[in-house]
mmCIF file with all atom_site columns, C-alpha atoms in Angstrom:
data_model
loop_
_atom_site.group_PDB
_atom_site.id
_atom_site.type_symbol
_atom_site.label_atom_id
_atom_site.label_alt_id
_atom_site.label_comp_id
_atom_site.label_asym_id
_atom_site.label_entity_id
_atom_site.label_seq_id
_atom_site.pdbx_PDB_ins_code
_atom_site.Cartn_x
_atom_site.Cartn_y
_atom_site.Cartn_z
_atom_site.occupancy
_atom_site.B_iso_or_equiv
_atom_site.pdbx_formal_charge
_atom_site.auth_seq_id
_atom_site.auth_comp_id
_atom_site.auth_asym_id
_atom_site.auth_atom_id
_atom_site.pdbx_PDB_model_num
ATOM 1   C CA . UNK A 1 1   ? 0.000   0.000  0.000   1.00 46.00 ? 1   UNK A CA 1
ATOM 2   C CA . UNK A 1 2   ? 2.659   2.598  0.695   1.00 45.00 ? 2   UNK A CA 1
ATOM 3   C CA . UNK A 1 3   ? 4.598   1.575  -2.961  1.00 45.00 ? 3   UNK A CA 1
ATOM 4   C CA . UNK A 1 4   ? 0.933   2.182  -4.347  1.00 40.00 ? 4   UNK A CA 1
ATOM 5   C CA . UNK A 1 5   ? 0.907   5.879  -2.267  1.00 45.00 ? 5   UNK A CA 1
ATOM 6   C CA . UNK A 1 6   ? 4.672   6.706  -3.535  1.00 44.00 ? 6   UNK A CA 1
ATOM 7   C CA . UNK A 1 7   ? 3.322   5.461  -7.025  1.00 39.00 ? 7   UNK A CA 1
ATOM 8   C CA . UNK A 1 8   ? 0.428   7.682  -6.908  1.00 43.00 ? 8   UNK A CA 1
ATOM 9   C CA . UNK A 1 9   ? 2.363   10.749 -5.332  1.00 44.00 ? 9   UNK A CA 1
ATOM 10  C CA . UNK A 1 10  ? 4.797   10.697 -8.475  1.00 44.00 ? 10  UNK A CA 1
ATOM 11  C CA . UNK A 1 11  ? 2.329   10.263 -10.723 1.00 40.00 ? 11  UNK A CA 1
ATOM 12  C CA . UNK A 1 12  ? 0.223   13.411 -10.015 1.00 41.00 ? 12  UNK A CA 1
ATOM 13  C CA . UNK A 1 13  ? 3.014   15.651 -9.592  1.00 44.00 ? 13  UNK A CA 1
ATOM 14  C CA . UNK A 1 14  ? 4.192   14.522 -13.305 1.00 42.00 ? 14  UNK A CA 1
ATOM 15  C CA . UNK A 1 15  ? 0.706   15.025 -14.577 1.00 38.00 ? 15  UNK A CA 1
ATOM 16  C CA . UNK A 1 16  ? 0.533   18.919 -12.353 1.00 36.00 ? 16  UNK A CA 1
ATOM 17  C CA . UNK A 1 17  ? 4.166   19.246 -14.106 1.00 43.00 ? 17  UNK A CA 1
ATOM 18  C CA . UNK A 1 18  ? 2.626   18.672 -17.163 1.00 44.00 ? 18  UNK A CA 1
ATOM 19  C CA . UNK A 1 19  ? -0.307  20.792 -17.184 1.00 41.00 ? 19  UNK A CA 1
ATOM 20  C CA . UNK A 1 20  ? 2.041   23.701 -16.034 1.00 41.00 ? 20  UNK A CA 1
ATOM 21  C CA . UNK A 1 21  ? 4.272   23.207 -19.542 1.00 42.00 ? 21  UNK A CA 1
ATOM 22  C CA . UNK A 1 22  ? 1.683   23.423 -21.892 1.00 46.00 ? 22  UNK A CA 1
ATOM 23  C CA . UNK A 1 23  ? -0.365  26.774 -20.366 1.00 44.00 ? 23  UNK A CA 1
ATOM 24  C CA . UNK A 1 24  ? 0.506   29.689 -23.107 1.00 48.00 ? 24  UNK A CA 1
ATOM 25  C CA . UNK A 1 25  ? 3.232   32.279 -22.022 1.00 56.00 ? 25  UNK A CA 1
ATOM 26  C CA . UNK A 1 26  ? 1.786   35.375 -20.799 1.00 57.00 ? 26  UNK A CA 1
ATOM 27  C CA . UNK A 1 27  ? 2.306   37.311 -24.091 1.00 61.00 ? 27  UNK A CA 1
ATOM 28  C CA . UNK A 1 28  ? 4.740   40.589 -24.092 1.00 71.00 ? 28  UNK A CA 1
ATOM 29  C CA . UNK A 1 29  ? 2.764   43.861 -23.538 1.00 77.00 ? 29  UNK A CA 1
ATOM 30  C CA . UNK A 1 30  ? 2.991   46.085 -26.545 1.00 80.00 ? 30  UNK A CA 1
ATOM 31  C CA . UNK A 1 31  ? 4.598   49.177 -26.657 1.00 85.00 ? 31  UNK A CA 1
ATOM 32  C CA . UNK A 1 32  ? 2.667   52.291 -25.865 1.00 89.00 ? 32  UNK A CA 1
ATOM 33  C CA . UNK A 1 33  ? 3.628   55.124 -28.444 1.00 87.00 ? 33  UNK A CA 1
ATOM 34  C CA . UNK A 1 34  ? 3.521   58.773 -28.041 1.00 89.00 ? 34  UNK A CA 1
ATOM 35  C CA . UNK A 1 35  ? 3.047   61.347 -31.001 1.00 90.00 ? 35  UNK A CA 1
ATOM 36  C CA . UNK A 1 36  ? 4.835   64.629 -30.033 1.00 90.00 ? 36  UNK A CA 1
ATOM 37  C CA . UNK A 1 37  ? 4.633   66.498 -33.081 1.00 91.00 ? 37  UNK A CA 1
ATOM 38  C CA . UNK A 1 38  ? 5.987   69.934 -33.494 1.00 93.00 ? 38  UNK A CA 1
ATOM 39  C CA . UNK A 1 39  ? 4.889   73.189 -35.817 1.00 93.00 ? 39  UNK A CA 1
ATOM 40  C CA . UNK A 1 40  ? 7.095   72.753 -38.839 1.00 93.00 ? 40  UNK A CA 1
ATOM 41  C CA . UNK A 1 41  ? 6.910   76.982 -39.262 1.00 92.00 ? 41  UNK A CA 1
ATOM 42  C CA . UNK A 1 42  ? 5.652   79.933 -37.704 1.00 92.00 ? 42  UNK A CA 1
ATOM 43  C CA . UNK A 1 43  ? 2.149   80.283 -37.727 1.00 92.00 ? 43  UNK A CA 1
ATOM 44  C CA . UNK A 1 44  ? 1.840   84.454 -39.062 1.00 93.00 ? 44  UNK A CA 1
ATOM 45  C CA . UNK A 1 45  ? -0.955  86.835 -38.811 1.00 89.00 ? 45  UNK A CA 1
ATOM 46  C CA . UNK A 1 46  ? -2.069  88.912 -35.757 1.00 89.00 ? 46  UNK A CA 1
ATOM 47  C CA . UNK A 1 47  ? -3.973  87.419 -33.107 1.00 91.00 ? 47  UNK A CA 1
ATOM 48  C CA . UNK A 1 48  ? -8.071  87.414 -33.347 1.00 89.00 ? 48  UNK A CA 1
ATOM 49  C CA . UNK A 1 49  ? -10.655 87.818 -30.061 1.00 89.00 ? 49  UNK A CA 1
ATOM 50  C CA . UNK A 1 50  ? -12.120 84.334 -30.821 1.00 91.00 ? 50  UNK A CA 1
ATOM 51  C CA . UNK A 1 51  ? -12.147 80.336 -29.443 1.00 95.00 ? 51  UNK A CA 1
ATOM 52  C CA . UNK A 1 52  ? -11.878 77.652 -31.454 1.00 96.00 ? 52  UNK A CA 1
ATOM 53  C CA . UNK A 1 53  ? -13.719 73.830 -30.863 1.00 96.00 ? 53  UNK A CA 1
ATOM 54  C CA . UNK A 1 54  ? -11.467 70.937 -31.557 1.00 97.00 ? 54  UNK A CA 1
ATOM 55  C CA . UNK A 1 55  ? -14.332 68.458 -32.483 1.00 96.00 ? 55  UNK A CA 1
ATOM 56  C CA . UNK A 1 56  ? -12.827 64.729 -32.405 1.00 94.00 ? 56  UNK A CA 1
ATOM 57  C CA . UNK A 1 57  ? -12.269 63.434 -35.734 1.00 94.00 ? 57  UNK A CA 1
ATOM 58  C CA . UNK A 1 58  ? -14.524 61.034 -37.589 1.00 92.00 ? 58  UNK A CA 1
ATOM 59  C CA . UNK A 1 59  ? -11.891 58.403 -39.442 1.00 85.00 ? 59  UNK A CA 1
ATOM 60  C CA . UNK A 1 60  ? -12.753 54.765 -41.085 1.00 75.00 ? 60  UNK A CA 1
ATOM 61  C CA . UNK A 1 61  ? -13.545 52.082 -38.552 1.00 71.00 ? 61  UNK A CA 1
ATOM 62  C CA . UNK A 1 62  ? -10.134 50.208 -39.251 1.00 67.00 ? 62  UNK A CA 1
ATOM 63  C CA . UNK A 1 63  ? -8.121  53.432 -38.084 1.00 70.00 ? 63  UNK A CA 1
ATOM 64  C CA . UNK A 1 64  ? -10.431 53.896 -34.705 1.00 75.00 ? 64  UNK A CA 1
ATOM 65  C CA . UNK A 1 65  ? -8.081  52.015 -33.008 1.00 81.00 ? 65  UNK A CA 1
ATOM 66  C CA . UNK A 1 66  ? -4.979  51.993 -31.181 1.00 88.00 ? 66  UNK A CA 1
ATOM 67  C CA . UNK A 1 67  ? -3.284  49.618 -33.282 1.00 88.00 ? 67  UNK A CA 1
ATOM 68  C CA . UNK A 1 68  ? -0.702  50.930 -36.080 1.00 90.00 ? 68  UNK A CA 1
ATOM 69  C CA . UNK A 1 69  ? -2.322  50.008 -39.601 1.00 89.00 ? 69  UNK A CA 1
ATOM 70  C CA . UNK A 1 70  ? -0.102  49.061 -42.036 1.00 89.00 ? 70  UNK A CA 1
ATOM 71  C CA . UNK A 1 71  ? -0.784  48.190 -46.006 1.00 91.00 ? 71  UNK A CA 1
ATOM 72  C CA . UNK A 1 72  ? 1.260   45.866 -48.038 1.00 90.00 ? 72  UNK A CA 1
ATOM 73  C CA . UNK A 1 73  ? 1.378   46.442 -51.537 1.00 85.00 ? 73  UNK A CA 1
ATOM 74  C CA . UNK A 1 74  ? 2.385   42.985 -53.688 1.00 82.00 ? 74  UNK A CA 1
ATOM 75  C CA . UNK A 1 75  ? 3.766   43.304 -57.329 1.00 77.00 ? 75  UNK A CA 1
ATOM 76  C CA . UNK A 1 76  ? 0.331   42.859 -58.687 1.00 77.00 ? 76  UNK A CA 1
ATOM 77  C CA . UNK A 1 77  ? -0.501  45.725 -57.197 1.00 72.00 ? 77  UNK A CA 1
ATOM 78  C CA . UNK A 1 78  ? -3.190  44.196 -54.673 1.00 71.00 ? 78  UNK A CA 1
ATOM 79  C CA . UNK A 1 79  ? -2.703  45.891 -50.930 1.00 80.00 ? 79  UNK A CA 1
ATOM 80  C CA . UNK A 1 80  ? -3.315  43.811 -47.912 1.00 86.00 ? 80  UNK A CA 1
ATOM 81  C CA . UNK A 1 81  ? -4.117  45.838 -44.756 1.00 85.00 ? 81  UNK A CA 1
ATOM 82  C CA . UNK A 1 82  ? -2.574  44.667 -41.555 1.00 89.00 ? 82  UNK A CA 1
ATOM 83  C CA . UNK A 1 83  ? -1.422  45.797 -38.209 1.00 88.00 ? 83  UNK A CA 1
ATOM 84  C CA . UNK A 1 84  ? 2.185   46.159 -36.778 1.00 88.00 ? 84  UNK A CA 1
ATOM 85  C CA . UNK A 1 85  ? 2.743   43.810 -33.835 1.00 88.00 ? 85  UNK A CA 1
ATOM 86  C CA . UNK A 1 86  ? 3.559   44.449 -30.500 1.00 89.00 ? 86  UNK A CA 1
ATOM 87  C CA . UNK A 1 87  ? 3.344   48.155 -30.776 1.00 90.00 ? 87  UNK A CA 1
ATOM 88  C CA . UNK A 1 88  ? 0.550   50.529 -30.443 1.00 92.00 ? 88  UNK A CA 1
ATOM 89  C CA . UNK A 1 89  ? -1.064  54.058 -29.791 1.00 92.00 ? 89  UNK A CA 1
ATOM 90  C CA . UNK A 1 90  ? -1.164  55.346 -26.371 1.00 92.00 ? 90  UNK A CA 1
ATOM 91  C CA . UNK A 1 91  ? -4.728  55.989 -26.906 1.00 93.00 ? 91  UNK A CA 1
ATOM 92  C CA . UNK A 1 92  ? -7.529  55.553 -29.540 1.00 92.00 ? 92  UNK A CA 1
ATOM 93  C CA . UNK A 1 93  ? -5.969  57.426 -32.831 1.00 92.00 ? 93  UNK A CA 1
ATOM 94  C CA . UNK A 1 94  ? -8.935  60.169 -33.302 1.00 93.00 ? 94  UNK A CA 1
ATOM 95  C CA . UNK A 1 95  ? -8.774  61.550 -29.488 1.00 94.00 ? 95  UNK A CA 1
ATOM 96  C CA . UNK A 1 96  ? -4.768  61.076 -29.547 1.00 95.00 ? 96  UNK A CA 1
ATOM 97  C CA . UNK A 1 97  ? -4.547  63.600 -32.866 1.00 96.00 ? 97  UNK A CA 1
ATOM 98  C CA . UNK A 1 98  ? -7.309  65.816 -31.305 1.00 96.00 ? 98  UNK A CA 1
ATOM 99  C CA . UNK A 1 99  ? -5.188  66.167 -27.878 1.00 96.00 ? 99  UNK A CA 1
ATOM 100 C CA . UNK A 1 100 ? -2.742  66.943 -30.260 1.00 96.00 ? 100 UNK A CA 1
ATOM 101 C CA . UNK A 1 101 ? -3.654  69.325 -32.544 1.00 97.00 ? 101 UNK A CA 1
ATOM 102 C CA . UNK A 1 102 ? -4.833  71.438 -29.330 1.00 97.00 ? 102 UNK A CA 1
ATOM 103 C CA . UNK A 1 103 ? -1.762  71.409 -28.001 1.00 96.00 ? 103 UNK A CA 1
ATOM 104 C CA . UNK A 1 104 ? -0.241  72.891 -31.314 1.00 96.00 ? 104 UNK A CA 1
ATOM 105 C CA . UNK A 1 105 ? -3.291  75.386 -31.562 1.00 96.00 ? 105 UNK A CA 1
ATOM 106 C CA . UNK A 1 106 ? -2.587  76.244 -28.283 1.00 95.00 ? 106 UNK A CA 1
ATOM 107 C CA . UNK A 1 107 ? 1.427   77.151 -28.583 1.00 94.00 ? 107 UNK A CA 1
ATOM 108 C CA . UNK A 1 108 ? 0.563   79.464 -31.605 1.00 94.00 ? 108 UNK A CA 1
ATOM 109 C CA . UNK A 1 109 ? -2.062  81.338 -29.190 1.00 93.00 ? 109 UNK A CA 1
ATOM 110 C CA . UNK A 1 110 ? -3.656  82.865 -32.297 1.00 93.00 ? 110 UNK A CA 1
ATOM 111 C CA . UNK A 1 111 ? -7.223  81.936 -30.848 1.00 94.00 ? 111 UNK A CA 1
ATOM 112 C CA . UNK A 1 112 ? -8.389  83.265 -27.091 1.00 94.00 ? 112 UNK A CA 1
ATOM 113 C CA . UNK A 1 113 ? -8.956  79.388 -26.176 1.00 94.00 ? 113 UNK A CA 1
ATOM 114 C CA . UNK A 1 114 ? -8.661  76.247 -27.783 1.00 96.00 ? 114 UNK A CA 1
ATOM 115 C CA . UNK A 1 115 ? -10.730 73.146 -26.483 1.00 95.00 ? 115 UNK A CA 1
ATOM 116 C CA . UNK A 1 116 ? -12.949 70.108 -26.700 1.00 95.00 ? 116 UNK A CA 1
ATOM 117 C CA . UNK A 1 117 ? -16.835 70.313 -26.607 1.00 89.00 ? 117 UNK A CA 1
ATOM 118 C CA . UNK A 1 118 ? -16.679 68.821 -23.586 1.00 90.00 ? 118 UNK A CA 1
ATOM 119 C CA . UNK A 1 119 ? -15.180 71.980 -22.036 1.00 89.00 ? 119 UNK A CA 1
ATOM 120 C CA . UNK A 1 120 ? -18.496 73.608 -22.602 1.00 86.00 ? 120 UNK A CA 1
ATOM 121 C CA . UNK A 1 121 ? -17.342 77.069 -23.733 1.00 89.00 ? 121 UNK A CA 1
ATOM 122 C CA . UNK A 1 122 ? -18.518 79.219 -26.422 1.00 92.00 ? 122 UNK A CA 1
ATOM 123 C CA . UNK A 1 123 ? -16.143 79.165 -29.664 1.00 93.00 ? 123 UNK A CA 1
ATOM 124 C CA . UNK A 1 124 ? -17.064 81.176 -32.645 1.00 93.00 ? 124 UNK A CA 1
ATOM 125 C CA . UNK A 1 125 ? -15.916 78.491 -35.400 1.00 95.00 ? 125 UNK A CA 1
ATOM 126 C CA . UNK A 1 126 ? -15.457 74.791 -34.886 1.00 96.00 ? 126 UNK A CA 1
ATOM 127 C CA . UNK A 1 127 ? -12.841 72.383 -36.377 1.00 97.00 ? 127 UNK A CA 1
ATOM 128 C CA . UNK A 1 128 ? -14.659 69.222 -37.768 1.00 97.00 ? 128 UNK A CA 1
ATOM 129 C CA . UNK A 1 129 ? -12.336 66.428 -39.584 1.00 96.00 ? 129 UNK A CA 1
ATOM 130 C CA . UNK A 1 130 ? -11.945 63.272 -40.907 1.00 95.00 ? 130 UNK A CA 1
ATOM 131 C CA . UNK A 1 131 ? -9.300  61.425 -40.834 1.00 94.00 ? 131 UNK A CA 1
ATOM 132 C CA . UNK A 1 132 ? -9.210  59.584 -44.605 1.00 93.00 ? 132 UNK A CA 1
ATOM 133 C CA . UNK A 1 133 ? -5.580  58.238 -44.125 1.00 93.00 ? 133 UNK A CA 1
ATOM 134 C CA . UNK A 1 134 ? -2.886  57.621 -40.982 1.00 95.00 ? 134 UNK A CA 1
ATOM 135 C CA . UNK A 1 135 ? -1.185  54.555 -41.880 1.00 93.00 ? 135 UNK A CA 1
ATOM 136 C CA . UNK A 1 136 ? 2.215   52.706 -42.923 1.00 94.00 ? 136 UNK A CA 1
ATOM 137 C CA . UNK A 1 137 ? 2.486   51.536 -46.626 1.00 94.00 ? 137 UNK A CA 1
ATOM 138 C CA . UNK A 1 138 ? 4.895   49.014 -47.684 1.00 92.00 ? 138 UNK A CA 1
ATOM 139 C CA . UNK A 1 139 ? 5.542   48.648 -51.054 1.00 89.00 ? 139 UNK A CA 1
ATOM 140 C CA . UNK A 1 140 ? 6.522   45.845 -53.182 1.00 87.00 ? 140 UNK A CA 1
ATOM 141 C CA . UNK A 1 141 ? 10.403  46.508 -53.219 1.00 88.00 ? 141 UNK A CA 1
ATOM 142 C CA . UNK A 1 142 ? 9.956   46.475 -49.232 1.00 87.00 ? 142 UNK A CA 1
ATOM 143 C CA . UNK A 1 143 ? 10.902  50.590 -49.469 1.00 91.00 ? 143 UNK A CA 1
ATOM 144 C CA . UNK A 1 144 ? 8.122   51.965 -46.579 1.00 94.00 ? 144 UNK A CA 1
ATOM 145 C CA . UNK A 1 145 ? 6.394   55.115 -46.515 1.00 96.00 ? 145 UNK A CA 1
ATOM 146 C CA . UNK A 1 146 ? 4.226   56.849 -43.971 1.00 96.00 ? 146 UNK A CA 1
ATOM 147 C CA . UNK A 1 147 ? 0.767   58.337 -45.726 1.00 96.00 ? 147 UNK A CA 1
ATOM 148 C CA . UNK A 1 148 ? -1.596  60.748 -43.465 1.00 96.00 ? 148 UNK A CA 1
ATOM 149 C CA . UNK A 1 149 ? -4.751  62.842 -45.106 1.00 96.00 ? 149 UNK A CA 1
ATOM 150 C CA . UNK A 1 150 ? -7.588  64.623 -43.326 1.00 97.00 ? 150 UNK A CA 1
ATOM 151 C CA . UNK A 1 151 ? -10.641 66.240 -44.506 1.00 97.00 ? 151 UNK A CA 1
ATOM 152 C CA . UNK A 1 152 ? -10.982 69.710 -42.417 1.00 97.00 ? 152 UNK A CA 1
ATOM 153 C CA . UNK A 1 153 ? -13.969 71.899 -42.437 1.00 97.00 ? 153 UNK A CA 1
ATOM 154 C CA . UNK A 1 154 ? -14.215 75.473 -40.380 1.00 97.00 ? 154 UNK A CA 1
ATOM 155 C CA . UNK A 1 155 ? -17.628 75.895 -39.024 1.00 96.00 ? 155 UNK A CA 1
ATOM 156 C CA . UNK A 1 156 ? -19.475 79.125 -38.101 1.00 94.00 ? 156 UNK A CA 1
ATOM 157 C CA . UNK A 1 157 ? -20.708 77.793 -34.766 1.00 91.00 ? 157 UNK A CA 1
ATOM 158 C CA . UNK A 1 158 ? -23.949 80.416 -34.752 1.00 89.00 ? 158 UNK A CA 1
ATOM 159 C CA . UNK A 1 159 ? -25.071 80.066 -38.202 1.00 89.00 ? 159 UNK A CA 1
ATOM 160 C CA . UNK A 1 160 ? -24.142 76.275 -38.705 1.00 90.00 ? 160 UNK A CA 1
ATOM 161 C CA . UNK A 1 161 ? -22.586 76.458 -42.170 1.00 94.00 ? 161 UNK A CA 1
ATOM 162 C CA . UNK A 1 162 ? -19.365 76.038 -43.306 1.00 95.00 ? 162 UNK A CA 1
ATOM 163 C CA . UNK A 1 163 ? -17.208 78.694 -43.600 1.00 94.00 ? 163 UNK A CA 1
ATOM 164 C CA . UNK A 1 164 ? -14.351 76.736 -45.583 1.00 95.00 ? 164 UNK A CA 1
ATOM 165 C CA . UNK A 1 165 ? -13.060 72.953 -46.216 1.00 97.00 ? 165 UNK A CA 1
ATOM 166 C CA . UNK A 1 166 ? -9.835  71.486 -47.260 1.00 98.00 ? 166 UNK A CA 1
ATOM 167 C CA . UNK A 1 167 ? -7.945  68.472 -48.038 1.00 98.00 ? 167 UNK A CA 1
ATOM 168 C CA . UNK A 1 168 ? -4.340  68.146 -46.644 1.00 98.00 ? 168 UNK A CA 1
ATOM 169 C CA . UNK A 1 169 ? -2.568  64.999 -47.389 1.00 97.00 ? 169 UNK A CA 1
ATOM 170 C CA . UNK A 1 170 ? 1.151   64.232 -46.971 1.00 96.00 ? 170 UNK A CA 1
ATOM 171 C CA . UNK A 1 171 ? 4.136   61.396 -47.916 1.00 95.00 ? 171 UNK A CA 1
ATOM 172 C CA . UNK A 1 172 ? 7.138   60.558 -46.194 1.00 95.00 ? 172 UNK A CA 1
ATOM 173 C CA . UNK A 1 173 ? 9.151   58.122 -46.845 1.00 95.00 ? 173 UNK A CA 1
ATOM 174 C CA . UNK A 1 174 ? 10.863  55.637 -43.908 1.00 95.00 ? 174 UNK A CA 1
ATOM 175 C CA . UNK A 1 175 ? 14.430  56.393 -44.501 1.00 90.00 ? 175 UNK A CA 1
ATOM 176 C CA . UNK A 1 176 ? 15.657  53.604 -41.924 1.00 90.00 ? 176 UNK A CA 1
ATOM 177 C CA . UNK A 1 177 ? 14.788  50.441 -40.710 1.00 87.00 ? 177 UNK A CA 1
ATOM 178 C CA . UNK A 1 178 ? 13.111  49.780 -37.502 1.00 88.00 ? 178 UNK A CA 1
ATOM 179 C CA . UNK A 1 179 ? 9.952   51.265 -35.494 1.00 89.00 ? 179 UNK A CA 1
ATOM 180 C CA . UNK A 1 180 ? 11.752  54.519 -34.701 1.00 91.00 ? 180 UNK A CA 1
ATOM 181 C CA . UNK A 1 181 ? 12.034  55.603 -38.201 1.00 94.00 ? 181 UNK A CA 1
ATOM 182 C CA . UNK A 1 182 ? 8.450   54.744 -38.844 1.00 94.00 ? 182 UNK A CA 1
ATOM 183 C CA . UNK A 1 183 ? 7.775   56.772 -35.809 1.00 93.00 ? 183 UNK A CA 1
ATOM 184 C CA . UNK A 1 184 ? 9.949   59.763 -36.791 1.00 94.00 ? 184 UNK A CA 1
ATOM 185 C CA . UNK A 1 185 ? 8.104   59.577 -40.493 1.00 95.00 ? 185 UNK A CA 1
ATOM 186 C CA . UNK A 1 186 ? 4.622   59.670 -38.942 1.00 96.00 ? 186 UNK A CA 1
ATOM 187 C CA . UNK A 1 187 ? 5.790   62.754 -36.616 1.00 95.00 ? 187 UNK A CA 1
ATOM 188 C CA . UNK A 1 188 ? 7.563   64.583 -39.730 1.00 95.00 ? 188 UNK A CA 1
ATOM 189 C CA . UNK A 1 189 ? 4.380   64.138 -41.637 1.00 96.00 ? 189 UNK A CA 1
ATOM 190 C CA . UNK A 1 190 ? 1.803   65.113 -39.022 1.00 96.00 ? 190 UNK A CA 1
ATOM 191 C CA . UNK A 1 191 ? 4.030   68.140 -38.097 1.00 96.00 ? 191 UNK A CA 1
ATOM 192 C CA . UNK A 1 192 ? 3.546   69.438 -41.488 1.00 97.00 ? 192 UNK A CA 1
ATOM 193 C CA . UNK A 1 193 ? 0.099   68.529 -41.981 1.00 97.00 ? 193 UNK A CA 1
ATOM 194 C CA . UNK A 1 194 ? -1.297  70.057 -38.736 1.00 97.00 ? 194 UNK A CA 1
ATOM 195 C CA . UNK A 1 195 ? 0.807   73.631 -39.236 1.00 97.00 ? 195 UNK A CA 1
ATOM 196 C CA . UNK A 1 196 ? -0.628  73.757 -42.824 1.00 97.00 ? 196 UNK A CA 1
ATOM 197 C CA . UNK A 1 197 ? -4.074  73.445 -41.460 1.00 97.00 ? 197 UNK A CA 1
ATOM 198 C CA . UNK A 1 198 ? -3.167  75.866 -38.508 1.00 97.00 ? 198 UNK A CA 1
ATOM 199 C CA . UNK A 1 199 ? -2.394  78.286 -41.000 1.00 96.00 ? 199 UNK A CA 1
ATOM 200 C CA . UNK A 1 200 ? -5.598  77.526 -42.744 1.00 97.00 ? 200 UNK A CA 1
ATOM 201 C CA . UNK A 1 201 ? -7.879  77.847 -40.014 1.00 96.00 ? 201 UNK A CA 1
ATOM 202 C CA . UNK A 1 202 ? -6.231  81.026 -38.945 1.00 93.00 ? 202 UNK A CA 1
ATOM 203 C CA . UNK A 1 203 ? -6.729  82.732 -42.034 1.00 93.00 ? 203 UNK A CA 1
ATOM 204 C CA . UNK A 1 204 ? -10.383 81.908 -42.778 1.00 93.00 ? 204 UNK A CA 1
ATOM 205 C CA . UNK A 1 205 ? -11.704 83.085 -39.429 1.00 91.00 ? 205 UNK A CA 1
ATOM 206 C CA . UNK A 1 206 ? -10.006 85.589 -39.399 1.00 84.00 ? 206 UNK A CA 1
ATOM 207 C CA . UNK A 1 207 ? -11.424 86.719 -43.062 1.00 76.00 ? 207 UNK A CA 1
ATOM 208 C CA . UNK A 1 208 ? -14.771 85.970 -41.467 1.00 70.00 ? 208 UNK A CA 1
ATOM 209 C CA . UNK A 1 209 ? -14.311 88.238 -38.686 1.00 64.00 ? 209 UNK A CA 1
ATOM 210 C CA . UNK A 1 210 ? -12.989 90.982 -40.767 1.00 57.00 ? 210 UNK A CA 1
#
């Protein structure tokens, strides 16, 4: 009876040691990235008594997300949409590149106050966008670019119409290998793209105040 104990001792630690060694590894958490863009040139025109609304941008279901979208382009010329691995937004893409673009309104100080709705203040105009591109494209001779558009309108908040709409789309290629050139590519190009339409908003309500 004891050989039969000692026999059934061994055999459930085995079968516990076994059960341990096929349980998945807890898989790596994935990097969090930051976008810290900067103005890529001096915003110019004097200052004008109005605040400006920030609306969060509308964008295509597969870019509401905190994972990085990538598309790979084949020969043929047929793209496959994917996401990079093990890296990804530090929050949802549209309320990441609205925090953003406040924060670059803001350091021009053009407009009395920059916000979100949320903040419940009264702004004169209202920045709506869409977000029709913000994704990594790999072509078929593995060279990488990074390819970003938005659709902006200015809004009259009062009357409800809109007082001007643009597209701004931009290109840069990854020069290097690695995430940290992708990352610088995606800065370069939203540094651009967001002082352009700084510019732009500026000037139209500013003609509409005139």
């Amino acid at each position: 009876m004891r050989t039969f104990g000692i026999f059934c001792t061994c055999l459930w630690t085995a079968f516990l040691a076994g059960c341990v060694s096929v349980l998945p590894e807890e898989p790596e958490p994935s990097k969090k990235i930051v976008l810290t863009p900067q103005l890529s040139k001096k915003i110019v025109g004097n200052n004008i008594s109005s605040a400006l609304i920030v609306d969060k941008p509308f964008m295509l279901e597969s870019l509401d997300s905190t994972r990085v979208k990538i598309i790979l382009q084949d020969k043929s010329g047929v793209a496959l949409s994917e996401f990079i691995a093990g890296v990804e937004w530090c929050d949802r893409l549209p309320a990441l590149l609205q925090e953003v673009l406040i924060t670059l309104y803001e350091k021009t100080g053009k407009f009395t106050a920059v916000g979100q709705a949320e903040e419940q203040f009264y702004a004169a105009h209202r920045l709506h966008l869409t977000i029709t591109h913000f994704e990594v494209v790999k072509e078929a001779d593995s060279s990488m670019k990074v390819v970003i558009g938005f659709s902006a309108k200015l809004i009259n908040s009062q009357r409800r119409i809109v007082v001007a709409q643009k597209n701004f789309f931009q290109k840069f290629a990854v020069k290097e290998e690695g995430l940290q050139a992708i990352m610088k590519a995606f800065e370069r190009a939203t540094s651009v793209t967001f002082s352009e339409m700084i510019q732009w908003t500026f000037e139209k309500a500013k003609i509409e105040k005139m």
